[in-house]
């Protein structure tokens, strides 16, 4: 079974596993969309997520981008772990804003994948991330007997 077939057949298991990520739950992040090598995550900025300048802390923006990156890179049901990221902060977000991270797979092979993530507040770009993932051979969903 190829990875696209795995994504389609086991979509619900894959989505549910990624949607229940403990750190994402802790911060209140939501997995909004999950495609083949793509994902969209959202977060409503709370008061406790601010820095000393009353704007959203960079670590919160990074976490949302990283969650989208993780979901996109694991969207085929194959365990993937981050190797590196490069983040660019462009504009602030404020309490009550809903920020959205969209991850897109640029290229992948059996060992690595390359992703671009844009983080927006409404339609304004507030940050970007470039990320590289290592793709393990391990499958994290429970396969049907005929697929093992």
Tab-separated table of C-alpha atoms in Angstrom:
chain	number	residue	atom	x	y	z
A	1	UNK	CA	0.000	0.000	0.000
A	2	UNK	CA	1.446	3.372	-0.946
A	3	UNK	CA	1.346	6.404	1.344
A	4	UNK	CA	-1.567	8.106	-0.431
A	5	UNK	CA	-3.657	4.936	-0.059
A	6	UNK	CA	-2.622	4.706	3.607
A	7	UNK	CA	-3.705	8.338	4.159
A	8	UNK	CA	-7.119	7.680	2.597
A	9	UNK	CA	-7.812	4.300	4.182
A	10	UNK	CA	-6.644	5.245	7.685
A	11	UNK	CA	-7.537	8.940	7.583
A	12	UNK	CA	-9.767	8.864	10.676
A	13	UNK	CA	-7.141	7.080	12.813
A	14	UNK	CA	-4.391	9.411	11.605
A	15	UNK	CA	-6.498	12.548	12.156
A	16	UNK	CA	-7.655	11.443	15.620
A	17	UNK	CA	-4.108	10.586	16.734
A	18	UNK	CA	-2.755	13.962	15.628
A	19	UNK	CA	-5.804	15.851	16.922
A	20	UNK	CA	-5.248	14.437	20.421
A	21	UNK	CA	-1.597	15.555	20.682
A	22	UNK	CA	-1.213	16.430	24.399
A	23	UNK	CA	0.760	19.681	24.022
A	24	UNK	CA	-1.660	20.955	21.376
A	25	UNK	CA	-4.557	20.141	23.707
A	26	UNK	CA	-2.822	21.947	26.582
A	27	UNK	CA	-2.451	25.143	24.537
A	28	UNK	CA	-5.942	24.898	23.004
A	29	UNK	CA	-4.686	24.363	19.437
A	30	UNK	CA	-7.069	22.743	16.950
A	31	UNK	CA	-6.299	20.587	13.933
A	32	UNK	CA	-8.640	22.085	11.348
A	33	UNK	CA	-7.595	20.296	8.142
A	34	UNK	CA	-5.382	17.334	7.294
A	35	UNK	CA	-4.431	16.455	3.725
A	36	UNK	CA	-1.715	14.379	2.128
A	37	UNK	CA	1.370	16.244	3.318
A	38	UNK	CA	-0.598	19.282	4.458
A	39	UNK	CA	-2.322	20.546	7.575
A	40	UNK	CA	-4.047	23.598	9.014
A	41	UNK	CA	-4.049	24.389	12.735
A	42	UNK	CA	-5.649	27.239	14.683
A	43	UNK	CA	-5.380	28.867	18.067
A	44	UNK	CA	-7.283	31.664	19.799
A	45	UNK	CA	-4.734	33.870	21.583
A	46	UNK	CA	-5.351	34.059	25.350
A	47	UNK	CA	-4.000	36.602	27.854
A	48	UNK	CA	-1.545	34.090	29.358
A	49	UNK	CA	0.055	33.660	25.889
A	50	UNK	CA	1.373	37.228	25.755
A	51	UNK	CA	4.872	38.599	26.154
A	52	UNK	CA	5.892	41.784	27.999
A	53	UNK	CA	4.728	43.894	25.008
A	54	UNK	CA	1.140	42.528	25.156
A	55	UNK	CA	1.556	40.662	21.869
A	56	UNK	CA	1.483	36.904	21.395
A	57	UNK	CA	4.722	35.302	22.582
A	58	UNK	CA	6.948	33.932	19.825
A	59	UNK	CA	6.935	30.518	21.496
A	60	UNK	CA	3.162	30.322	20.985
A	61	UNK	CA	3.488	31.167	17.290
A	62	UNK	CA	6.299	28.618	16.985
A	63	UNK	CA	4.199	25.966	18.743
A	64	UNK	CA	1.261	26.480	16.389
A	65	UNK	CA	3.554	26.281	13.337
A	66	UNK	CA	5.283	23.206	14.750
A	67	UNK	CA	1.921	21.503	15.314
A	68	UNK	CA	0.929	22.110	11.675
A	69	UNK	CA	4.355	20.829	10.585
A	70	UNK	CA	3.972	17.695	12.730
A	71	UNK	CA	0.482	16.986	11.422
A	72	UNK	CA	1.465	17.475	7.774
A	73	UNK	CA	4.599	15.354	8.037
A	74	UNK	CA	2.761	12.537	9.861
A	75	UNK	CA	-0.325	12.680	7.619
A	76	UNK	CA	0.536	9.432	5.836
A	77	UNK	CA	0.485	7.406	9.071
A	78	UNK	CA	4.268	7.022	9.023
A	79	UNK	CA	6.143	8.328	12.085
A	80	UNK	CA	8.094	11.497	11.278
A	81	UNK	CA	10.206	13.583	13.641
A	82	UNK	CA	11.553	17.101	13.200
A	83	UNK	CA	15.197	17.596	12.282
A	84	UNK	CA	15.335	21.375	11.917
A	85	UNK	CA	13.224	24.503	11.656
A	86	UNK	CA	13.870	28.092	10.692
A	87	UNK	CA	11.359	30.676	11.889
A	88	UNK	CA	10.772	34.264	10.741
A	89	UNK	CA	8.545	36.540	12.820
A	90	UNK	CA	6.962	39.282	10.715
A	91	UNK	CA	4.049	40.906	12.573
A	92	UNK	CA	2.327	40.700	15.972
A	93	UNK	CA	-0.924	39.083	17.043
A	94	UNK	CA	-3.031	40.142	20.027
A	95	UNK	CA	-5.381	38.667	22.641
A	96	UNK	CA	-8.559	37.328	21.069
A	97	UNK	CA	-6.987	36.898	17.621
A	98	UNK	CA	-7.391	33.533	15.933
A	99	UNK	CA	-4.071	32.650	14.364
A	100	UNK	CA	-3.807	29.930	11.728
A	101	UNK	CA	-0.813	27.869	10.588
A	102	UNK	CA	-0.868	26.202	7.170
A	103	UNK	CA	1.797	23.576	6.455
A	104	UNK	CA	2.576	22.462	2.924
A	105	UNK	CA	4.860	19.652	1.879
A	106	UNK	CA	7.404	20.869	-0.650
A	107	UNK	CA	9.172	17.542	-1.230
A	108	UNK	CA	9.627	14.190	0.468
A	109	UNK	CA	11.358	10.873	-0.078
A	110	UNK	CA	11.683	7.735	2.039
A	111	UNK	CA	13.986	9.414	4.582
A	112	UNK	CA	13.276	13.173	4.732
A	113	UNK	CA	10.556	15.711	3.999
A	114	UNK	CA	10.661	19.471	3.468
A	115	UNK	CA	7.816	21.762	4.565
A	116	UNK	CA	6.815	25.431	4.439
A	117	UNK	CA	4.502	26.792	7.074
A	118	UNK	CA	2.807	30.171	7.006
A	119	UNK	CA	1.170	31.636	10.078
A	120	UNK	CA	-1.576	34.177	9.544
A	121	UNK	CA	-3.844	36.421	11.583
A	122	UNK	CA	-6.963	36.850	9.491
A	123	UNK	CA	-5.347	37.277	6.051
A	124	UNK	CA	-2.179	38.993	7.311
A	125	UNK	CA	1.057	36.994	7.337
A	126	UNK	CA	2.617	37.131	10.814
A	127	UNK	CA	5.347	34.449	10.537
A	128	UNK	CA	6.857	31.772	8.331
A	129	UNK	CA	8.693	28.545	9.067
A	130	UNK	CA	10.783	26.235	6.923
A	131	UNK	CA	11.133	22.742	8.363
A	132	UNK	CA	12.813	19.405	7.688
A	133	UNK	CA	11.608	16.073	9.032
A	134	UNK	CA	13.156	12.619	9.327
A	135	UNK	CA	10.740	9.912	8.157
A	136	UNK	CA	11.037	6.693	10.154
A	137	UNK	CA	9.869	3.308	8.853
A	138	UNK	CA	7.443	2.934	11.780
A	139	UNK	CA	3.688	3.158	11.097
A	140	UNK	CA	1.731	4.667	14.024
A	141	UNK	CA	-1.774	3.504	13.056
A	142	UNK	CA	-3.187	0.051	13.646
A	143	UNK	CA	-3.223	-1.630	10.230
A	144	UNK	CA	-5.820	-4.129	9.071
A	145	UNK	CA	-4.462	-7.656	8.793
A	146	UNK	CA	-4.259	-7.566	4.969
A	147	UNK	CA	-2.173	-4.353	5.082
A	148	UNK	CA	0.517	-5.655	7.451
